[in-house]
Structures are given as C-alpha cells and as structure tokens.
mmCIF file of C-alpha atoms in Angstrom:
data_model
loop_
_atom_site.group_PDB
_atom_site.id
_atom_site.type_symbol
_atom_site.label_atom_id
_atom_site.label_comp_id
_atom_site.label_asym_id
_atom_site.label_seq_id
_atom_site.Cartn_x
_atom_site.Cartn_y
_atom_site.Cartn_z
ATOM 1 C CA MET A 20 65.847 43.300 85.146
ATOM 2 C CA SER A 21 66.429 46.726 86.544
ATOM 3 C CA THR A 22 67.350 50.077 85.217
ATOM 4 C CA ASP A 23 70.915 48.869 85.319
ATOM 5 C CA GLN A 24 71.089 47.340 81.798
ATOM 6 C CA HIS A 25 73.724 49.871 80.780
ATOM 7 C CA SER A 26 77.425 49.078 80.541
ATOM 8 C CA THR A 27 78.538 51.653 83.150
ATOM 9 C CA ARG A 28 77.245 52.201 86.563
ATOM 10 C CA GLY A 29 75.319 55.375 87.048
ATOM 11 C CA THR A 30 74.915 56.331 83.342
ATOM 12 C CA TYR A 31 71.267 56.215 82.312
ATOM 13 C CA VAL A 32 70.500 59.584 80.733
ATOM 14 C CA THR A 33 71.383 60.229 77.083
ATOM 15 C CA PRO A 34 71.428 64.053 76.704
ATOM 16 C CA GLY A 35 68.822 65.319 74.261
ATOM 17 C CA GLN A 36 67.060 61.974 73.922
ATOM 18 C CA GLU A 37 64.055 60.191 75.383
ATOM 19 C CA TYR A 38 64.717 57.077 77.431
ATOM 20 C CA THR A 39 64.171 53.800 75.562
ATOM 21 C CA ARG A 40 64.312 50.565 77.524
ATOM 22 C CA ASP A 41 66.355 47.634 76.079
ATOM 23 C CA THR A 42 63.913 44.753 76.033
ATOM 24 C CA ASP A 43 66.094 42.129 74.326
ATOM 25 C CA TYR A 44 66.336 39.381 76.895
ATOM 26 C CA ILE A 45 67.343 35.735 76.949
ATOM 27 C CA GLU A 46 64.079 34.183 75.929
ATOM 28 C CA ASP A 47 64.634 30.549 76.961
ATOM 29 C CA ARG A 48 61.656 28.916 78.560
ATOM 30 C CA ILE A 49 61.304 26.395 81.404
ATOM 31 C CA LEU A 50 58.374 24.126 80.373
ATOM 32 C CA ALA A 51 56.358 21.356 81.897
ATOM 33 C CA ASP A 52 56.540 19.606 78.510
ATOM 34 C CA THR A 53 59.560 20.567 76.448
ATOM 35 C CA GLY A 54 58.899 18.190 73.692
ATOM 36 C CA LEU A 55 62.602 17.287 73.614
ATOM 37 C CA THR A 56 63.883 13.754 73.153
ATOM 38 C CA PRO A 57 66.471 12.482 75.652
ATOM 39 C CA GLY A 58 69.924 13.797 74.974
ATOM 40 C CA THR A 59 68.768 16.924 73.221
ATOM 41 C CA ASP A 60 70.808 19.993 74.148
ATOM 42 C CA GLU A 61 68.501 22.344 76.070
ATOM 43 C CA ARG A 62 70.742 25.332 75.444
ATOM 44 C CA GLU A 63 70.512 24.824 71.673
ATOM 45 C CA ARG A 64 66.743 24.564 71.603
ATOM 46 C CA GLY A 65 66.058 27.224 74.228
ATOM 47 C CA VAL A 66 63.699 25.084 76.383
ATOM 48 C CA TRP A 67 64.431 23.551 79.768
ATOM 49 C CA PRO A 68 62.420 21.071 81.784
ATOM 50 C CA VAL A 69 60.457 21.912 84.925
ATOM 51 C CA GLU A 70 62.393 20.187 87.688
ATOM 52 C CA ALA A 71 62.114 20.973 91.312
ATOM 53 C CA GLY A 72 65.414 22.001 92.944
ATOM 54 C CA ARG A 73 67.205 22.460 89.648
ATOM 55 C CA TYR A 74 66.931 26.238 89.258
ATOM 56 C CA ARG A 75 67.806 29.233 91.359
ATOM 57 C CA LEU A 76 65.909 32.468 91.036
ATOM 58 C CA VAL A 77 68.211 35.521 91.423
ATOM 59 C CA ALA A 78 66.101 38.499 92.400
ATOM 60 C CA ALA A 79 67.163 41.721 94.147
ATOM 61 C CA ARG A 80 64.533 43.117 96.494
ATOM 62 C CA ALA A 81 65.426 46.646 95.302
ATOM 63 C CA CYS A 82 64.341 46.009 91.660
ATOM 64 C CA PRO A 83 60.648 46.233 90.777
ATOM 65 C CA TRP A 84 60.949 43.771 87.936
ATOM 66 C CA ALA A 85 62.612 41.241 90.154
ATOM 67 C CA ASN A 86 60.155 42.002 92.977
ATOM 68 C CA ARG A 87 57.434 40.625 90.764
ATOM 69 C CA THR A 88 59.054 37.227 90.751
ATOM 70 C CA LEU A 89 59.444 37.227 94.579
ATOM 71 C CA ILE A 90 55.743 38.003 94.951
ATOM 72 C CA VAL A 91 54.528 35.333 92.453
ATOM 73 C CA ARG A 92 56.832 32.685 93.801
ATOM 74 C CA ARG A 93 55.488 33.261 97.346
ATOM 75 C CA LEU A 94 51.809 33.481 96.295
ATOM 76 C CA LEU A 95 52.087 30.186 94.423
ATOM 77 C CA GLY A 96 54.170 28.434 97.124
ATOM 78 C CA LEU A 97 57.170 27.642 94.937
ATOM 79 C CA GLU A 98 59.759 28.168 97.647
ATOM 80 C CA GLU A 99 60.499 24.437 97.883
ATOM 81 C CA ALA A 100 60.767 23.940 94.101
ATOM 82 C CA ILE A 101 62.751 27.123 93.181
ATOM 83 C CA SER A 102 65.325 28.457 95.582
ATOM 84 C CA VAL A 103 66.101 32.176 95.672
ATOM 85 C CA GLY A 104 69.391 34.229 95.807
ATOM 86 C CA MET A 105 69.137 37.904 96.617
ATOM 87 C CA PRO A 106 71.818 40.315 95.643
ATOM 88 C CA GLY A 107 72.304 43.515 97.561
ATOM 89 C CA PRO A 108 70.682 46.767 96.518
ATOM 90 C CA THR A 109 73.651 48.298 94.723
ATOM 91 C CA HIS A 110 76.050 47.064 92.111
ATOM 92 C CA ASP A 111 79.169 48.040 90.219
ATOM 93 C CA ALA A 112 79.761 48.516 86.495
ATOM 94 C CA ARG A 113 79.953 44.730 85.933
ATOM 95 C CA SER A 114 77.040 43.214 87.771
ATOM 96 C CA TRP A 115 74.759 42.687 90.725
ATOM 97 C CA THR A 116 76.748 41.230 93.613
ATOM 98 C CA PHE A 117 75.890 38.875 96.437
ATOM 99 C CA ASP A 118 77.222 41.219 99.117
ATOM 100 C CA LEU A 119 74.478 40.350 101.609
ATOM 101 C CA ASP A 120 75.680 36.732 101.831
ATOM 102 C CA PRO A 121 78.528 35.525 103.995
ATOM 103 C CA ASP A 122 81.885 36.340 102.309
ATOM 104 C CA GLY A 123 79.877 37.912 99.455
ATOM 105 C CA VAL A 124 79.224 34.478 97.759
ATOM 106 C CA ASP A 125 75.831 33.018 96.880
ATOM 107 C CA PRO A 126 75.692 29.877 98.956
ATOM 108 C CA VAL A 127 74.132 27.712 96.301
ATOM 109 C CA LEU A 128 75.694 29.069 93.090
ATOM 110 C CA GLY A 129 79.086 29.713 94.675
ATOM 111 C CA ILE A 130 79.555 32.974 92.745
ATOM 112 C CA GLU A 131 80.211 36.578 93.832
ATOM 113 C CA ARG A 132 78.363 38.316 91.086
ATOM 114 C CA LEU A 133 75.479 37.414 88.765
ATOM 115 C CA GLN A 134 77.636 38.173 85.786
ATOM 116 C CA GLN A 135 79.501 34.846 86.333
ATOM 117 C CA ALA A 136 76.338 32.907 85.449
ATOM 118 C CA PHE A 137 75.811 34.880 82.257
ATOM 119 C CA LEU A 138 79.381 34.453 81.183
ATOM 120 C CA GLN A 139 79.317 30.765 82.084
ATOM 121 C CA ARG A 140 76.762 30.280 79.305
ATOM 122 C CA PHE A 141 77.724 33.259 76.970
ATOM 123 C CA PRO A 142 81.404 34.020 77.293
ATOM 124 C CA ASP A 143 81.028 37.162 75.203
ATOM 125 C CA TYR A 144 77.663 38.244 76.575
ATOM 126 C CA PRO A 145 77.370 41.904 75.323
ATOM 127 C CA LYS A 146 74.390 43.267 77.288
ATOM 128 C CA GLY A 147 73.734 44.411 80.842
ATOM 129 C CA ILE A 148 73.485 41.858 83.621
ATOM 130 C CA THR A 149 69.891 42.047 84.805
ATOM 131 C CA VAL A 150 67.591 40.742 87.497
ATOM 132 C CA PRO A 151 65.469 38.694 87.766
ATOM 133 C CA ALA A 152 67.416 35.810 86.250
ATOM 134 C CA VAL A 153 66.964 32.122 86.516
ATOM 135 C CA VAL A 154 70.161 30.051 86.741
ATOM 136 C CA ASP A 155 70.619 26.307 86.184
ATOM 137 C CA ILE A 156 72.308 25.121 89.395
ATOM 138 C CA PRO A 157 74.046 22.025 87.978
ATOM 139 C CA SER A 158 75.792 23.973 85.182
ATOM 140 C CA GLY A 159 75.928 27.413 86.876
ATOM 141 C CA GLU A 160 74.610 28.857 83.559
ATOM 142 C CA VAL A 161 71.888 31.510 83.256
ATOM 143 C CA VAL A 162 68.685 30.203 81.674
ATOM 144 C CA THR A 163 66.563 33.300 81.217
ATOM 145 C CA ASN A 164 66.215 36.924 82.378
ATOM 146 C CA ASP A 165 62.925 37.509 80.615
ATOM 147 C CA PHE A 166 61.098 38.947 83.569
ATOM 148 C CA ALA A 167 57.556 38.911 82.145
ATOM 149 C CA GLN A 168 57.804 35.322 80.842
ATOM 150 C CA ILE A 169 59.381 34.124 84.128
ATOM 151 C CA THR A 170 56.319 34.970 86.228
ATOM 152 C CA GLU A 171 53.811 33.773 83.607
ATOM 153 C CA ASP A 172 55.618 30.459 83.466
ATOM 154 C CA PHE A 173 55.670 30.178 87.251
ATOM 155 C CA SER A 174 51.849 30.241 87.089
ATOM 156 C CA LYS A 175 51.305 28.004 83.995
ATOM 157 C CA GLN A 176 54.297 25.671 83.715
ATOM 158 C CA TRP A 177 55.061 24.993 87.436
ATOM 159 C CA ARG A 178 51.529 23.983 88.432
ATOM 160 C CA ALA A 179 52.697 20.520 89.620
ATOM 161 C CA PHE A 180 54.607 22.346 92.400
ATOM 162 C CA HIS A 181 52.069 24.920 93.398
ATOM 163 C CA ARG A 182 51.009 24.951 96.994
ATOM 164 C CA GLU A 183 47.504 23.742 97.957
ATOM 165 C CA GLY A 184 45.336 26.865 97.751
ATOM 166 C CA ALA A 185 47.543 28.645 95.228
ATOM 167 C CA PRO A 186 45.538 31.369 93.427
ATOM 168 C CA ASP A 187 44.945 31.342 89.676
ATOM 169 C CA LEU A 188 46.837 34.494 88.710
ATOM 170 C CA TRP A 189 45.966 34.011 85.043
ATOM 171 C CA PRO A 190 42.264 33.195 84.895
ATOM 172 C CA GLU A 191 41.460 32.009 81.385
ATOM 173 C CA ALA A 192 38.239 33.979 81.093
ATOM 174 C CA LEU A 193 40.124 37.215 81.819
ATOM 175 C CA GLU A 194 43.396 36.594 79.995
ATOM 176 C CA GLU A 195 42.713 38.594 76.771
ATOM 177 C CA GLU A 196 41.579 41.667 78.663
ATOM 178 C CA MET A 197 44.360 41.209 81.296
ATOM 179 C CA ARG A 198 47.004 41.202 78.697
ATOM 180 C CA ALA A 199 45.785 44.519 77.277
ATOM 181 C CA VAL A 200 45.663 46.011 80.762
ATOM 182 C CA MET A 201 49.146 44.727 81.570
ATOM 183 C CA LYS A 202 50.562 46.094 78.328
ATOM 184 C CA ARG A 203 49.305 49.567 79.113
ATOM 185 C CA VAL A 204 50.502 49.338 82.702
ATOM 186 C CA PHE A 205 53.948 48.341 81.436
ATOM 187 C CA THR A 206 54.450 50.893 78.725
ATOM 188 C CA GLU A 207 52.796 53.805 80.508
ATOM 189 C CA VAL A 208 53.443 53.214 84.257
ATOM 190 C CA ASN A 209 56.086 50.571 84.993
ATOM 191 C CA ASN A 210 58.372 51.914 82.227
ATOM 192 C CA GLY A 211 56.716 55.389 82.311
ATOM 193 C CA VAL A 212 58.369 56.419 85.520
ATOM 194 C CA TYR A 213 61.794 55.590 84.071
ATOM 195 C CA ARG A 214 60.878 57.490 80.930
ATOM 196 C CA CYS A 215 60.430 60.524 83.136
ATOM 197 C CA GLY A 216 63.531 59.907 85.320
ATOM 198 C CA PHE A 217 65.936 59.258 82.480
ATOM 199 C CA ALA A 218 64.640 61.896 80.011
ATOM 200 C CA GLY A 219 67.551 63.568 78.282
ATOM 201 C CA SER A 220 65.702 66.828 77.463
ATOM 202 C CA GLN A 221 62.924 68.934 78.791
ATOM 203 C CA GLU A 222 60.821 68.065 75.758
ATOM 204 C CA ALA A 223 61.288 64.338 76.399
ATOM 205 C CA TYR A 224 60.513 64.727 80.082
ATOM 206 C CA ASP A 225 57.341 66.789 79.453
ATOM 207 C CA ALA A 226 55.983 64.123 77.065
ATOM 208 C CA ALA A 227 56.883 61.274 79.396
ATOM 209 C CA TYR A 228 55.223 63.127 82.364
ATOM 210 C CA GLU A 229 52.003 63.571 80.417
ATOM 211 C CA ARG A 230 51.908 59.909 79.325
ATOM 212 C CA LEU A 231 52.485 58.734 82.890
ATOM 213 C CA TRP A 232 49.749 60.841 84.494
ATOM 214 C CA THR A 233 47.267 60.055 81.742
ATOM 215 C CA ALA A 234 47.735 56.397 82.598
ATOM 216 C CA LEU A 235 47.635 56.944 86.432
ATOM 217 C CA ASP A 236 44.390 58.931 85.992
ATOM 218 C CA TRP A 237 42.979 56.017 83.975
ATOM 219 C CA LEU A 238 43.936 53.611 86.761
ATOM 220 C CA GLU A 239 42.482 55.900 89.500
ATOM 221 C CA GLN A 240 39.160 55.836 87.690
ATOM 222 C CA ARG A 241 39.305 52.040 86.934
ATOM 223 C CA LEU A 242 40.011 51.300 90.572
ATOM 224 C CA SER A 243 37.035 53.459 91.757
ATOM 225 C CA GLU A 244 34.719 50.716 90.376
ATOM 226 C CA ARG A 245 36.521 47.487 91.236
ATOM 227 C CA ARG A 246 38.648 46.233 94.031
ATOM 228 C CA TYR A 247 41.444 44.888 91.813
ATOM 229 C CA LEU A 248 42.524 45.584 88.272
ATOM 230 C CA MET A 249 40.608 42.710 86.803
ATOM 231 C CA GLY A 250 37.712 42.561 89.228
ATOM 232 C CA GLU A 251 37.146 40.765 92.493
ATOM 233 C CA HIS A 252 40.378 38.898 93.064
ATOM 234 C CA ILE A 253 44.087 39.401 92.545
ATOM 235 C CA THR A 254 45.778 38.458 89.291
ATOM 236 C CA GLU A 255 49.202 38.911 87.857
ATOM 237 C CA ALA A 256 48.067 42.359 86.583
ATOM 238 C CA ASP A 257 47.943 43.484 90.205
ATOM 239 C CA VAL A 258 51.407 42.143 90.937
ATOM 240 C CA ARG A 259 52.822 44.080 87.945
ATOM 241 C CA LEU A 260 51.281 47.370 89.019
ATOM 242 C CA PHE A 261 52.002 46.969 92.717
ATOM 243 C CA THR A 262 55.754 46.942 92.397
ATOM 244 C CA THR A 263 55.688 50.396 90.794
ATOM 245 C CA LEU A 264 53.118 51.884 93.163
ATOM 246 C CA VAL A 265 55.010 50.709 96.336
ATOM 247 C CA ARG A 266 58.092 52.585 95.066
ATOM 248 C CA PHE A 267 56.286 55.676 93.944
ATOM 249 C CA ASP A 268 56.514 58.003 96.937
ATOM 250 C CA ALA A 269 59.874 56.662 98.162
ATOM 251 C CA VAL A 270 61.583 57.032 94.833
ATOM 252 C CA TYR A 271 59.694 57.982 91.691
ATOM 253 C CA HIS A 272 57.908 61.078 92.975
ATOM 254 C CA GLY A 273 61.104 62.953 93.706
ATOM 255 C CA HIS A 274 64.056 61.026 92.287
ATOM 256 C CA PHE A 275 62.266 60.528 88.846
ATOM 257 C CA LYS A 276 60.369 63.859 88.980
ATOM 258 C CA CYS A 277 57.000 62.172 88.689
ATOM 259 C CA ASN A 278 55.679 64.789 91.147
ATOM 260 C CA ARG A 279 52.186 65.912 90.064
ATOM 261 C CA SER A 280 50.898 64.041 93.074
ATOM 262 C CA LYS A 281 52.008 61.561 95.617
ATOM 263 C CA LEU A 282 50.529 58.136 95.776
ATOM 264 C CA THR A 283 49.072 59.031 99.161
ATOM 265 C CA GLU A 284 47.110 61.831 97.369
ATOM 266 C CA LEU A 285 45.385 59.486 94.953
ATOM 267 C CA PRO A 286 42.514 57.965 96.958
ATOM 268 C CA ASN A 287 41.740 54.855 94.873
ATOM 269 C CA LEU A 288 45.264 53.989 93.960
ATOM 270 C CA TRP A 289 46.499 54.597 97.528
ATOM 271 C CA GLY A 290 43.711 52.461 99.006
ATOM 272 C CA TYR A 291 44.377 49.777 96.342
ATOM 273 C CA ALA A 292 48.112 49.780 97.015
ATOM 274 C CA ARG A 293 47.578 49.418 100.823
ATOM 275 C CA ASP A 294 45.133 46.603 100.205
ATOM 276 C CA LEU A 295 47.780 44.695 98.300
ATOM 277 C CA PHE A 296 50.564 45.634 100.713
ATOM 278 C CA GLN A 297 48.561 44.105 103.606
ATOM 279 C CA THR A 298 47.940 40.922 101.605
ATOM 280 C CA PRO A 299 50.365 38.110 102.432
ATOM 281 C CA GLY A 300 52.824 37.734 99.601
ATOM 282 C CA PHE A 301 53.013 41.411 98.620
ATOM 283 C CA GLY A 302 54.097 43.759 101.446
ATOM 284 C CA ASP A 303 56.168 41.094 103.148
ATOM 285 C CA THR A 304 58.561 41.134 100.119
ATOM 286 C CA ILE A 305 59.174 44.847 100.302
ATOM 287 C CA ASP A 306 62.401 46.366 101.632
ATOM 288 C CA PHE A 307 62.089 50.146 101.567
ATOM 289 C CA GLN A 308 65.681 50.697 102.669
ATOM 290 C CA GLN A 309 67.101 48.604 99.853
ATOM 291 C CA ILE A 310 64.746 50.293 97.353
ATOM 292 C CA LYS A 311 65.943 53.697 98.274
ATOM 293 C CA ARG A 312 69.574 52.782 98.420
ATOM 294 C CA HIS A 313 69.502 51.277 94.986
ATOM 295 C CA TYR A 314 67.954 54.218 93.164
ATOM 296 C CA TYR A 315 69.730 57.032 94.981
ATOM 297 C CA VAL A 316 73.153 55.397 95.036
ATOM 298 C CA VAL A 317 73.269 53.701 91.601
ATOM 299 C CA HIS A 318 71.848 56.542 89.529
ATOM 300 C CA GLU A 319 74.796 58.863 89.849
ATOM 301 C CA ASP A 320 73.866 61.008 86.883
ATOM 302 C CA ILE A 321 70.554 61.856 88.575
ATOM 303 C CA ASN A 322 71.855 61.938 92.172
ATOM 304 C CA PRO A 323 75.565 62.672 92.033
ATOM 305 C CA THR A 324 75.853 63.115 95.848
ATOM 306 C CA GLN A 325 74.412 59.576 96.370
ATOM 307 C CA ILE A 326 72.651 60.890 99.462
ATOM 308 C CA VAL A 327 69.795 58.554 100.406
ATOM 309 C CA PRO A 328 66.737 60.330 101.844
ATOM 310 C CA LEU A 329 65.405 59.286 105.289
ATOM 311 C CA GLY A 330 61.818 59.655 104.333
ATOM 312 C CA PRO A 331 59.044 59.123 103.638
ATOM 313 C CA ASP A 332 57.249 57.692 106.716
ATOM 314 C CA THR A 333 56.045 54.198 105.644
ATOM 315 C CA SER A 334 53.722 53.556 108.654
ATOM 316 C CA GLY A 335 50.759 54.577 106.574
ATOM 317 C CA TRP A 336 51.009 51.400 104.547
ATOM 318 C CA LEU A 337 49.379 49.592 107.490
ATOM 319 C CA THR A 338 46.382 51.898 107.891
ATOM 320 C CA GLU A 339 42.842 50.824 106.979
ATOM 321 C CA HIS A 340 42.192 50.920 103.273
ATOM 322 C CA GLY A 341 38.439 50.483 103.048
ATOM 323 C CA ARG A 342 38.569 48.537 99.824
ATOM 324 C CA GLU A 343 36.336 45.769 101.123
ATOM 325 C CA ALA A 344 33.367 48.124 100.321
ATOM 326 C CA LEU A 345 33.890 47.302 96.657
ATOM 327 C CA GLY A 346 33.348 43.587 97.319
ATOM 328 C CA GLY A 347 35.674 40.772 96.343
ATOM 329 C CA SER A 348 38.641 39.429 98.276
ATOM 330 C CA PRO A 349 42.356 38.895 97.570
ATOM 331 C CA PHE A 350 41.918 35.203 97.103
ATOM 332 C CA ASP A 351 38.970 33.372 95.442
ATOM 333 C CA ALA A 352 37.674 31.180 98.268
ATOM 334 C CA ALA A 353 35.101 29.637 95.947
ATOM 335 C CA ALA A 354 37.957 28.331 93.783
ATOM 336 C CA GLY A 355 39.805 27.085 96.841
ATOM 337 C CA ALA A 356 42.443 29.848 96.867
ATOM 338 C CA THR A 357 43.949 30.874 100.176
ATOM 339 C CA ALA A 358 46.707 33.174 101.420
ATOM 340 C CA PRO A 359 50.214 31.902 101.579
ATOM 341 C CA GLY A 360 51.619 30.962 104.963
ATOM 342 C CA PRO A 361 54.268 32.876 106.941
ATOM 343 C CA VAL A 362 57.425 33.992 105.256
ATOM 344 C CA ARG A 363 60.398 31.712 105.657
ATOM 345 C CA GLU A 364 62.742 32.984 108.320
ATOM 346 C CA ALA A 365 65.656 33.119 105.886
ATOM 347 C CA GLU A 366 63.615 35.188 103.429
ATOM 348 C CA ARG A 367 62.192 37.743 105.883
ATOM 349 C CA VAL A 368 62.784 41.440 105.287
ATOM 350 C CA ALA A 369 65.236 42.952 107.796
ATOM 351 C CA ALA A 370 63.715 44.573 110.871
ATOM 352 C CA GLY A 371 63.189 48.272 110.408
ATOM 353 C CA HIS A 372 63.057 48.036 106.569
ATOM 354 C CA ASN A 373 59.299 47.600 106.381
ATOM 355 C CA PRO A 374 56.485 48.558 108.739
ATOM 356 C CA LEU A 375 55.455 44.884 108.802
ATOM 357 C CA TYR A 376 58.835 44.202 110.453
ATOM 358 C CA PRO A 377 59.559 47.085 112.804
ATOM 359 C CA ALA A 378 62.902 47.704 114.359
ATOM 360 C CA ALA A 379 63.473 46.066 117.721
#
C-alpha cells in the first residue's frame, strides 16, 4: 500500500475534509495449513498454501507500508522462498510500474505494471493498485495486498522457510501488549503523518497535528526507558514504527507539514531510529532518493512543481546512537537469534542513495 490508493495520480486532498485512509484490502491469506481438500479453488476460499517459490512480493522501496515487508522478509531470511519485484518510486494514474527493470517489465511476472496482476484476478477491480502485494506466479494473479497481515504471516505461517537464527518478531508473551502498541502507532503515527499532509482544511490539519505530536511525545517517553518498543529486542512493532521515522525528516517534516520538531531534535526517537537503521535488515532496505522522488513527484496537489529537495544530509544515520546503555540487543542471542547475512547483490540499494552505500 501507499498513499496512492486514489484513482488519479496526484489527487489526495479533499477540500474541507480530513484525510481518511481506505483500508479495504484483499484479505486472502497464505497459510501453512489451509484446511483445504485437494482440488478446492483457493480463490473462492481466500486461502492459499505456503509454497516456496510460488509467490512474488511486489514492494516499492519508496512506500513505507511496502518497506515493512522488505525488512521482515530480510530479517527472517525468506529471500529464497519468496522472490521480490520492486517497482520504481513513481507511478501514473493506473498503477505502479516496473520501470527499474530492463524494458520496464518484471522479469518473473512478465508484466509492465502491477495493475495487470490485479486485473488478472479481478477484471473489474475498482480500487487503487497498492503495494505491497503478493502475486501468485503460476497464474499471474494478485493474492493479497493486506500489508499488516502479510508481515504477520511471514513470521507465523512461513516458519518452515525461516533462516537459522531468524528472530521471533511476534513473541507470544508480548503479543497482546504489542498489538495495542502497534494499533496506536498505526492510527496516530504511521497514518497520522498522512492525516496532516492530506488535510483538506486548517481545522482538520490542526487536529491531525495535535494527534501526531501527542503520540510522538508518548513514544519519546516510552523509549527513554527501554531500548526497543517492547523491551530488550526488536519485534514487528519496531519494524512498523521505523518506516515512518526513517522518512520523517526527508519527507514528512516539510512535505506533510509535521514540523514541530525534526526527528534529529528528539533525542530518544532519533537514537532509537539510528539504532535500528544500523541493524542489518533495516537501514540496508532504505533508498532515500526513491523515497523523496515518490512523495514530491506523485503528490502534485501538495507539490505542484514536483521539485525534489536535495536535502537533508543523511550521513547522521551512521553516527553513534548510545542506545546500548539501556541494555538489550537487536537480536535475542539467548533464543538463538542472529543478524541476517549480507544483502543479495541484486537487492542492494543503489550507490549514493543511502549512507550505507556511498556514491563511488
């Protein structure tokens, strides 16, 4: 998913109204045990079997919701089981396009735009074409674009294909509290920045701004006492917050008018965000150039000139964060969790687009 769930490129603000995100997604699931008898139509039942090599994750680096899936896929080591297609950072009125691939065609799906996979299954699909999406390679049909369920299922349903040392991103003892934390992070922060940016009136903007900063102040306090959102080790809650924080100064502070403070001016959130950025699986998925190009080019009603800013300086993401003083570690060594290995060459962020990959 991205902001581009609307029918026309660049139109996101409804004059006089607050922004309301459309959350009606394709809710099919890919399950380790579908409960289906042989010959049952998966499309009719809405459940598909876990099967290595069968599905392709389509996830644009620019989109924060898709970025979650790239991080979780890498942390769990699902690269062999689930291939990935990455559209470019911008799109037209119809769909995300594979303009970064040779001849503008996804090399596995053989399509130019993600819309083709949606229409292959739903010829009259009436909604926006969103990332992330999981596509069934044999049929070329979209399976799901339910971004929150996709990453949860990567953790819980795809365990047979996790790498050795994969972290438990959904620890059972923390799940109830974690769901409450993630719900607040989603409504007030992940979606809160969009509520500010796409507000259709001053009144709507003022209310959205207050909600956002109330939540960020809560997080600043929470992270003063613990290294990660749920305690000593990373969980999916951290993945979900990180993709908003990493875009905050580059996009949301100015473009979306979330400008009470920069992330770099919030000591605990800034240290926490750097801690995650420097953890394998997080920062190595971030393409700041694609992020800026997406927001500043696609949102024509907010930025009609489509000028993409040159700043901010991203070198600070590699500075010491000092979060070790709170104890804990990214991965729970006592449970056998380890960091993922090096990024596959074909999936590396372009040189100069991230301080981890400086320009030659």
